[in-house]
Coordinates of C-alpha atoms in Angstrom, one line a residue:
X1 CA 71.7 104.0 111.8
X2 CA 70.1 106.0 114.1
X3 CA 66.2 106.8 115.3
X4 CA 65.9 110.0 116.2
X5 CA 62.4 111.8 117.5
X6 CA 62.0 114.9 119.8
X7 CA 59.9 114.8 122.8
X8 CA 55.8 114.7 122.1
X9 CA 54.9 118.1 121.6
X10 CA 52.2 119.9 124.2
X11 CA 48.6 119.7 123.3
X12 CA 47.4 122.0 121.0
X13 CA 51.0 122.8 119.8
X14 CA 51.1 122.6 115.9
X15 CA 54.3 121.1 114.9
X16 CA 54.7 120.5 111.0
X17 CA 58.3 119.9 110.8
X18 CA 61.4 119.0 113.1
X19 CA 65.1 119.2 112.4
X20 CA 68.3 117.6 114.3
X21 CA 71.8 118.5 114.6
X22 CA 74.6 116.6 116.2
X23 CA 77.8 117.0 117.9
X24 CA 80.7 115.1 119.7
X25 CA 79.9 117.1 123.1
X26 CA 77.1 119.5 124.1
X27 CA 79.4 122.4 123.7
X28 CA 79.3 121.7 119.9
X29 CA 80.1 122.7 117.0
X30 CA 76.9 121.2 115.7
X31 CA 76.3 119.8 112.6
X32 CA 72.7 119.7 110.9
X33 CA 71.1 116.0 110.1
X34 CA 68.5 117.4 107.9
X35 CA 64.7 118.4 108.3
X36 CA 62.1 115.8 109.1
X37 CA 58.7 116.9 107.4
X38 CA 56.7 113.9 109.1
X39 CA 57.6 114.6 112.9
X40 CA 54.8 111.9 113.8
X41 CA 57.3 109.3 112.7
X42 CA 60.9 108.9 113.7
X43 CA 63.8 110.2 111.8
X44 CA 66.2 107.6 110.7
X45 CA 69.5 109.0 110.2
X46 CA 72.6 107.4 108.4
X47 CA 75.2 108.7 110.7
X48 CA 78.3 107.0 108.9
X49 CA 79.8 106.4 112.4
X50 CA 80.9 103.6 114.2
X51 CA 81.3 103.0 118.1
X52 CA 81.0 106.7 118.6
X53 CA 79.2 108.9 121.3
X54 CA 77.0 111.9 119.9
X55 CA 74.8 114.5 121.3
X56 CA 71.7 115.5 119.5
X57 CA 69.2 118.4 119.4
X58 CA 66.2 119.2 117.9
X59 CA 64.0 122.1 116.8
X60 CA 60.3 122.5 115.8
X61 CA 58.7 124.2 113.1
X62 CA 54.9 125.4 113.5
X63 CA 54.1 126.5 110.3
X64 CA 55.4 130.1 110.6
X65 CA 58.9 129.9 112.8
X66 CA 61.4 127.8 114.1
X67 CA 61.7 127.0 117.8
X68 CA 64.7 127.3 119.9
X69 CA 66.9 124.3 119.8
X70 CA 66.2 121.5 122.8
X71 CA 69.0 119.7 123.7
X72 CA 68.7 116.0 123.8
X73 CA 68.8 114.1 127.3
X74 CA 72.4 112.8 127.5
X75 CA 74.5 111.1 124.6
X76 CA 73.8 108.4 122.1
X77 CA 75.9 105.2 121.8
X78 CA 76.2 104.3 118.1
X79 CA 77.3 100.9 117.4
X80 CA 76.5 100.3 113.6
X81 CA 78.3 98.2 110.6
X82 CA 81.3 100.0 109.3
X83 CA 81.4 100.2 105.3
X84 CA 82.2 97.0 103.8
X85 CA 86.1 97.2 102.4
X86 CA 87.7 94.4 100.4
X87 CA 90.7 94.7 99.1
X88 CA 93.1 92.8 96.6
X89 CA 96.5 93.6 95.1
X90 CA 96.7 93.7 91.5
X91 CA 100.4 92.6 91.5
X92 CA 102.3 90.0 93.2
X93 CA 102.7 90.7 97.1
X94 CA 106.4 89.5 96.6
X95 CA 108.3 93.0 95.6
X96 CA 111.7 94.3 95.1
X97 CA 112.7 97.6 96.2
X98 CA 111.9 100.2 93.1
X99 CA 108.7 98.1 92.0
X100 CA 105.9 99.6 90.9
X101 CA 102.7 98.0 92.9
X102 CA 99.1 98.4 92.2
X103 CA 96.7 98.3 95.0
X104 CA 92.9 97.9 94.6
X105 CA 90.0 98.1 97.1
X106 CA 86.1 97.8 96.9
X107 CA 84.4 99.8 99.3
X108 CA 80.5 99.3 99.7
X109 CA 77.5 100.7 101.9
X110 CA 78.5 104.0 101.2
X111 CA 76.1 105.3 103.9
X112 CA 78.7 104.4 106.1
X113 CA 80.2 107.9 105.2
X114 CA 83.8 107.1 104.4
X115 CA 85.1 110.0 103.2
X116 CA 88.5 111.1 101.4
X117 CA 91.2 109.9 104.1
X118 CA 91.0 106.4 103.2
X119 CA 94.1 104.6 102.3
X120 CA 96.2 101.4 102.3
X121 CA 98.4 100.8 105.2
X122 CA 101.4 98.6 105.8
X123 CA 102.0 97.3 109.1
X124 CA 104.9 95.2 110.6
X125 CA 103.7 92.4 112.7
X126 CA 104.3 94.5 115.8
X127 CA 102.0 96.8 114.6
X128 CA 104.5 99.9 113.7
X129 CA 102.9 101.7 110.9
X130 CA 105.7 102.6 108.2
X131 CA 103.2 103.6 105.1
X132 CA 100.0 104.9 104.6
X133 CA 99.2 104.7 100.6
X134 CA 96.6 107.3 99.4
X135 CA 93.7 105.6 98.0
X136 CA 92.5 107.3 94.5
X137 CA 89.1 106.9 93.1
X138 CA 89.0 105.7 89.6
X139 CA 85.5 106.3 89.1
X140 CA 83.2 109.7 89.1
X141 CA 82.4 109.9 92.7
X142 CA 84.2 113.1 93.1
X143 CA 86.7 114.3 95.8
X144 CA 85.4 112.0 98.3
X145 CA 84.8 108.2 98.4
X146 CA 81.1 108.6 98.6
X147 CA 80.0 105.8 96.9
X148 CA 80.2 102.1 96.2
X149 CA 83.2 101.2 93.7
X150 CA 86.6 100.1 93.2
X151 CA 89.5 102.3 94.3
X152 CA 92.9 102.0 93.3
X153 CA 96.6 103.2 94.5
X154 CA 100.1 102.9 93.0
X155 CA 103.2 103.0 95.3
X156 CA 106.7 102.7 94.2
X157 CA 108.2 100.3 96.7
X158 CA 111.1 101.8 98.8
X159 CA 109.8 104.1 101.2
X160 CA 110.2 101.4 103.7
X161 CA 112.8 99.2 104.5
X162 CA 112.7 95.3 103.4
X163 CA 110.5 93.2 105.6
X164 CA 107.0 91.6 105.7
X165 CA 104.2 93.8 106.0
X166 CA 100.6 93.2 106.8
X167 CA 98.6 94.8 104.0
X168 CA 95.2 96.5 105.2
X169 CA 92.8 99.4 104.6
X170 CA 92.0 102.4 106.8
X171 CA 89.3 104.8 106.4
X172 CA 88.1 107.7 108.5
X173 CA 84.3 108.4 109.0
X174 CA 82.6 111.6 109.0
X175 CA 83.4 112.1 113.1
X176 CA 87.1 111.3 112.6
X177 CA 86.8 107.6 113.7
X178 CA 89.4 105.5 112.1
X179 CA 87.9 102.3 110.5
X180 CA 90.7 99.5 109.8
X181 CA 90.3 96.2 108.3
X182 CA 91.7 93.0 109.3
X183 CA 94.9 92.1 107.4
X184 CA 93.9 91.4 103.9
X185 CA 97.2 89.9 102.7
X186 CA 101.1 90.1 103.0
X187 CA 103.4 92.3 101.3
X188 CA 107.1 90.7 101.3
X189 CA 109.4 93.5 100.2
X190 CA 113.1 92.6 99.4
X191 CA 116.3 94.3 98.2
X192 CA 117.9 92.4 95.2
X193 CA 121.6 92.8 95.1
X194 CA 124.0 92.4 92.4
X195 CA 126.1 89.8 94.3
X196 CA 126.3 86.8 92.1
X197 CA 124.3 84.6 94.4
X198 CA 122.0 83.5 91.6
X199 CA 120.6 80.5 93.2
X200 CA 120.1 82.4 96.7
X201 CA 121.5 79.8 98.8
X202 CA 123.8 82.5 100.9
X203 CA 127.2 81.1 98.9
X204 CA 128.7 82.2 96.0
X205 CA 130.0 79.1 94.0
X206 CA 130.7 77.9 90.7
X207 CA 126.8 76.8 90.7
X208 CA 126.0 80.5 90.5
X209 CA 128.3 80.8 87.4
X210 CA 126.5 78.0 85.7
X211 CA 123.1 79.1 86.5
X212 CA 124.0 82.7 85.3
X213 CA 125.2 81.1 82.0
X214 CA 122.1 79.0 81.8
X215 CA 120.0 82.0 82.4
X216 CA 121.5 83.4 79.2
X217 CA 121.3 80.1 77.0
X218 CA 117.5 80.0 77.9
X219 CA 116.7 83.6 76.8
X220 CA 114.2 85.6 78.5
X221 CA 111.1 83.7 78.4
X222 CA 112.0 80.7 80.5
X223 CA 114.2 80.8 83.6
X224 CA 116.4 77.4 84.5
X225 CA 115.3 75.7 88.0
X226 CA 118.4 77.0 89.5
X227 CA 117.3 80.6 88.9
X228 CA 113.4 80.3 89.9
X229 CA 114.1 83.1 92.8
X230 CA 113.0 86.6 92.8
X231 CA 116.3 88.2 92.6
X232 CA 118.1 85.9 90.3
X233 CA 118.0 88.3 87.3
X234 CA 119.8 91.0 89.4
X235 CA 121.9 88.8 91.2
X236 CA 123.2 87.6 87.9
X237 CA 123.7 90.7 86.5
X238 CA 127.0 91.5 88.2
X239 CA 128.4 93.7 85.5
X240 CA 125.5 96.1 85.6
X241 CA 124.5 96.4 82.0
X242 CA 120.9 95.2 82.2
X243 CA 121.6 91.9 80.7
X244 CA 122.5 88.2 82.0
X245 CA 125.3 87.1 79.9
X246 CA 128.7 84.9 79.5
X247 CA 130.3 87.9 81.0
X248 CA 128.3 88.0 84.1
X249 CA 128.9 84.3 84.4
X250 CA 132.9 84.7 84.1
X251 CA 133.0 87.5 86.9
X252 CA 131.0 85.4 89.1
X253 CA 133.5 82.3 88.5
X254 CA 136.4 84.5 88.9
X255 CA 135.1 85.9 92.1
X256 CA 134.8 82.2 93.4
X257 CA 138.6 81.8 93.4
X258 CA 139.4 85.0 94.3
X259 CA 136.8 86.8 96.6
X260 CA 136.6 90.8 96.5
X261 CA 139.0 90.9 93.4
X262 CA 136.0 91.2 90.7
X263 CA 132.6 92.2 92.2
X264 CA 132.0 95.1 94.8
X265 CA 132.4 94.0 98.7
X266 CA 130.1 94.8 100.0
X267 CA 127.2 94.1 97.3
X268 CA 125.3 97.3 96.2
X269 CA 122.1 97.8 94.9
X270 CA 121.6 97.1 91.2
X271 CA 120.2 100.5 90.6
X272 CA 123.3 102.0 91.8
X273 CA 125.5 99.7 89.9
X274 CA 124.2 100.2 86.6
X275 CA 125.2 103.7 85.3
X276 CA 128.1 103.5 87.5
X277 CA 130.3 101.0 85.2
X278 CA 131.6 102.9 82.0
X279 CA 130.4 101.7 78.9
X280 CA 132.0 98.7 76.9
X281 CA 134.5 100.1 74.3
X282 CA 133.7 99.2 70.6
X283 CA 136.0 96.5 69.6
X284 CA 136.6 98.3 66.1
X285 CA 136.9 96.5 63.1
X286 CA 136.8 92.8 64.6
X287 CA 135.0 90.4 62.1
X288 CA 132.6 87.2 62.8
X289 CA 132.7 85.3 59.9
X290 CA 130.1 82.4 59.5
X291 CA 131.4 79.9 56.7
X292 CA 128.8 78.6 54.2
X293 CA 127.2 75.1 55.2
X294 CA 129.6 72.4 54.2
X295 CA 130.0 68.3 54.4
X296 CA 130.7 67.4 58.1
X297 CA 133.3 65.3 59.4
X298 CA 130.4 62.9 60.5
X299 CA 128.8 60.9 57.8
X300 CA 125.7 62.6 56.7
X301 CA 126.2 65.6 58.6
X302 CA 126.6 69.3 57.4
X303 CA 128.5 72.0 59.5
X304 CA 129.3 75.6 59.6
X305 CA 132.2 77.3 61.1
X306 CA 132.4 80.6 63.1
X307 CA 135.9 82.5 62.8
X308 CA 137.1 85.7 64.6
X309 CA 139.4 88.0 62.8
X310 CA 141.2 91.1 64.0
X311 CA 140.7 90.2 67.5
X312 CA 143.3 89.4 70.3
X313 CA 141.4 89.9 73.6
X314 CA 138.5 87.5 74.2
X315 CA 137.0 86.8 77.5
X316 CA 133.2 85.9 77.1
X317 CA 131.3 86.1 74.2
X318 CA 127.7 85.1 73.1
X319 CA 126.1 84.7 69.8
X320 CA 122.5 83.9 68.6
X321 CA 122.2 82.0 65.3
X322 CA 119.5 81.6 63.1
X323 CA 119.1 78.6 60.6
X324 CA 116.4 77.4 58.2
X325 CA 114.9 74.7 60.1
X326 CA 113.1 73.5 57.1
X327 CA 116.7 72.4 55.6
X328 CA 118.5 71.9 58.7
X329 CA 118.1 69.9 62.1
X330 CA 120.5 70.9 64.7
X331 CA 122.8 68.4 66.2
X332 CA 125.4 70.0 68.6
X333 CA 128.2 72.4 68.9
X334 CA 131.7 72.1 69.2
X335 CA 134.4 74.6 70.3
X336 CA 137.0 75.3 67.8
X337 CA 140.6 75.3 67.7
X338 CA 140.6 79.1 68.7
X339 CA 138.8 78.4 72.1
X340 CA 142.0 76.7 73.4
X341 CA 142.6 76.7 77.6
X342 CA 140.2 76.9 80.1
X343 CA 137.1 78.0 77.9
X344 CA 133.6 76.9 79.2
X345 CA 131.3 76.9 75.9
X346 CA 127.7 75.5 76.3
X347 CA 124.9 76.2 73.6
X348 CA 120.9 75.6 73.7
X349 CA 118.5 75.6 70.9
X350 CA 115.6 77.9 71.0
X351 CA 112.6 77.9 69.5
X352 CA 112.0 78.7 65.7
X353 CA 115.3 77.8 64.1
X354 CA 117.3 79.8 66.8
X355 CA 120.4 78.8 68.8
X356 CA 122.2 80.3 71.2
X357 CA 126.1 80.1 72.2
X358 CA 127.9 81.5 75.3
X359 CA 131.2 81.0 76.5
X360 CA 133.6 82.5 78.8
X361 CA 137.5 82.2 80.2
X362 CA 137.4 80.7 83.8
X363 CA 140.9 82.3 84.3
X364 CA 141.8 85.8 84.6
X365 CA 143.4 85.7 81.5
X366 CA 141.9 86.2 77.7
X367 CA 142.8 84.2 74.5
X368 CA 143.6 85.5 70.9
X369 CA 141.3 83.7 68.7
X370 CA 142.3 85.7 65.4
X371 CA 142.0 83.8 62.3
X372 CA 141.2 80.5 64.3
X373 CA 137.6 78.8 64.1
X374 CA 135.8 79.8 67.4
X375 CA 132.9 77.3 67.0
X376 CA 131.6 74.5 64.7
X377 CA 127.8 73.9 64.4
X378 CA 126.6 70.3 63.5
X379 CA 123.4 69.8 61.8
X380 CA 121.7 67.0 59.8
X381 CA 120.4 68.2 56.3
X382 CA 116.8 67.8 55.1
X383 CA 116.6 67.7 51.3
X384 CA 118.5 70.3 49.3
X385 CA 120.4 72.4 51.6
X386 CA 121.6 75.7 50.3
X387 CA 124.8 76.4 51.7
X388 CA 123.9 79.9 53.1
X389 CA 121.1 78.7 55.7
X390 CA 122.5 79.8 58.5
X391 CA 123.0 83.8 59.8
X392 CA 124.1 85.7 62.8
X393 CA 121.0 87.3 64.9
X394 CA 122.7 88.8 67.8
X395 CA 126.2 89.4 69.5
X396 CA 126.8 89.7 73.2
X397 CA 129.9 90.7 75.7
X398 CA 133.2 90.9 73.6
X399 CA 131.4 90.3 70.2
X400 CA 129.0 93.0 71.0
X401 CA 130.2 95.2 68.1
X402 CA 131.7 93.0 66.2
X403 CA 130.7 92.9 62.3
X404 CA 129.3 89.6 61.0
X405 CA 130.1 88.4 57.4
X406 CA 128.2 85.4 56.2
X407 CA 129.7 82.8 53.6
X408 CA 132.8 83.1 51.3
X409 CA 131.6 86.6 49.8
X410 CA 131.4 84.8 46.4
X411 CA 128.1 83.5 46.4
X412 CA 126.4 86.6 44.8
X413 CA 128.7 86.3 41.7
X414 CA 127.3 83.1 40.6
X415 CA 130.0 82.7 38.1
X416 CA 130.1 79.0 38.1
X417 CA 128.3 76.5 36.0
X418 CA 125.6 74.1 36.8
X419 CA 126.9 70.8 38.0
X420 CA 127.6 68.3 40.5
X421 CA 130.9 69.3 42.2
X422 CA 131.3 66.1 44.2
X423 CA 130.4 64.0 47.0
X424 CA 132.0 63.3 50.4
X425 CA 132.7 60.5 51.4
X426 CA 133.1 58.5 48.4
X427 CA 133.3 55.6 48.7
X428 CA 131.0 55.3 51.7
X429 CA 129.1 52.9 53.8
X430 CA 126.4 55.0 55.4
X431 CA 125.6 58.3 54.0
X432 CA 127.2 60.7 51.5
X433 CA 126.7 64.4 51.1
X434 CA 126.6 65.8 47.6
X435 CA 127.6 69.1 46.4
X436 CA 125.5 70.7 43.8
X437 CA 125.7 74.2 42.0
X438 CA 123.3 75.8 40.0
X439 CA 124.4 78.8 37.5
X440 CA 122.2 81.9 37.5
X441 CA 121.2 81.1 34.0
X442 CA 119.7 78.0 35.0
X443 CA 117.6 79.5 37.5
X444 CA 113.8 78.7 37.4
X445 CA 114.2 75.4 35.1
X446 CA 112.9 72.3 36.4
X447 CA 115.4 70.5 38.5
X448 CA 115.4 66.6 39.5
X449 CA 118.3 64.9 41.7
X450 CA 117.9 61.4 41.9
X451 CA 119.9 58.2 42.4
X452 CA 120.0 55.5 40.0
X453 CA 122.0 52.1 39.4
X454 CA 124.0 51.5 36.0
X455 CA 120.8 50.4 34.3
X456 CA 119.1 53.8 34.9
X457 CA 116.4 52.5 37.3
X458 CA 115.8 55.1 39.8
X459 CA 116.8 54.0 43.3
X460 CA 116.4 57.2 45.2
X461 CA 114.4 60.8 44.5
X462 CA 116.5 63.3 46.5
X463 CA 115.0 66.4 45.1
X464 CA 112.5 67.8 42.7
X465 CA 111.7 71.6 42.5
X466 CA 112.2 74.6 40.4
X467 CA 116.3 75.5 40.4
X468 CA 117.5 78.2 42.6
X469 CA 121.0 79.6 41.9
X470 CA 123.8 78.7 44.5
X471 CA 125.5 76.3 46.2
X472 CA 123.9 73.3 47.8
X473 CA 124.4 70.1 50.0
X474 CA 122.2 67.1 49.5
X475 CA 122.6 63.8 51.8
X476 CA 121.8 60.2 50.7
X477 CA 121.4 58.1 53.1
X478 CA 122.1 55.0 51.1
X479 CA 118.4 53.8 51.2
X480 CA 115.9 53.4 48.3
X481 CA 112.3 55.0 47.9
X482 CA 111.0 52.5 50.3
X483 CA 113.6 53.0 53.1
X484 CA 115.4 49.9 52.3
X485 CA 119.2 49.8 52.4
X486 CA 120.5 49.8 48.9
X487 CA 123.2 46.9 48.4
X488 CA 126.7 47.6 47.5
X489 CA 127.5 48.8 44.4
X490 CA 127.9 51.6 42.2
X491 CA 125.1 54.1 41.7
X492 CA 125.1 57.3 39.7
X493 CA 123.9 60.6 41.2
X494 CA 121.8 62.6 38.3
X495 CA 121.0 66.4 38.3
X496 CA 118.6 67.0 35.4
X497 CA 117.7 70.6 34.4
X498 CA 115.5 71.5 31.3
X499 CA 118.5 71.8 29.4
X500 CA 121.1 69.9 30.6
X501 CA 122.0 66.7 32.6
X502 CA 124.8 65.8 34.8
X503 CA 126.0 62.9 36.6
X504 CA 128.5 61.4 39.5
X505 CA 129.6 58.2 40.2
X506 CA 128.9 57.1 43.8
X507 CA 130.5 53.8 45.4
X508 CA 128.4 52.4 48.1
X509 CA 130.4 49.7 50.4
X510 CA 128.4 47.7 53.1

């Protein structure tokens, strides 16, 4: 703000208005400030300049004509407050090359005259400027940032080398003077490489392979503690397919034993790696079969097997399994006979009835599991368990294009009669799994399954519902309806339908 007033007019002169102009030197060019229609009072002018030196000139209006310009005596020092510029980052200040960052700034005190040259700047600590990011008005202020408001800019990180930068705002006032804020924060720009160093400790070890496998098992929502680094997801994707999978863990493991044989050396940027590798060839008619839920080897459990056919070269695989958690409680996973050798297998239960299993061959060779059991999944049954309550949701790596089959393939025929197919084990000490089958003609009938003693007195109610067609497994844990252990003796499992009744003897030996 500058107060301007011309010299007092001579006595008798009539001055109705005055006008002013300013310049950076007496030779001009001159820019008019405006007309003062109350010349008896000083004119207050919002210069928009900070720490600037200007020359002023004035002319008077006597009611008919404007007089000659009169140059002011000397120059005027302006030392007003610059515009208030507050800024913040709408996204994290720890960024990877290629990330899109959004910057925002709040500019107030529009009388300071900030023009359209306002921008964000990134400076290294030695004040060498590398980037100036144009600031864009998101409001309706026109081409110039002439009013208070919030202004944003987007920038694709990568036009400057990886380093730590100070973030600040620069603006130019109406006389070309640069206004620069103090640093508003730091931007740490990194370049992530697909080098397999998942835990970012600077050394490639088997811990990195384990961490990559853990990332796959955890899914996309939660990272394991070993992968809580900025570049973990990029470092783990060494095959460049955009996903972290057991295949990546295998390559990292092999690279540890034979450096330079499996990963690019030196490591390259993941953006260059992706697209440089050929797409994985389709494996043809490979079939992954999920067997129906059956009685498990451990008393009181239910298990299902995953088997491969027409598959002779397996190095890494992943499979996501879904199951009905109202009928099954997941207990564990065991490698099958088909995964003989140095095969690393791990499983993780996810939320909402999902299970993910991944594994890889830790040597350079591949295995031929065709026809053999790949995995065995073990559950505890809850109530009446249908034999097909487990399904494949997604396949990864060498199984990516395999065809998944569920069950025996005959469950849709429903050609059997209703009844109790058997119980295993029988005799038993702790629990037994009872196999039921319901014919399609009995569907919808009221069904009751219970354990009674030889006098017909109910010991335990196992299921009461409308009958559904199919094969089922039902666990009796050897306890009565009050939760007390039933004594040694002979019992009957009774299946009642509206039109028929079936029984099977059970021998409990304590």
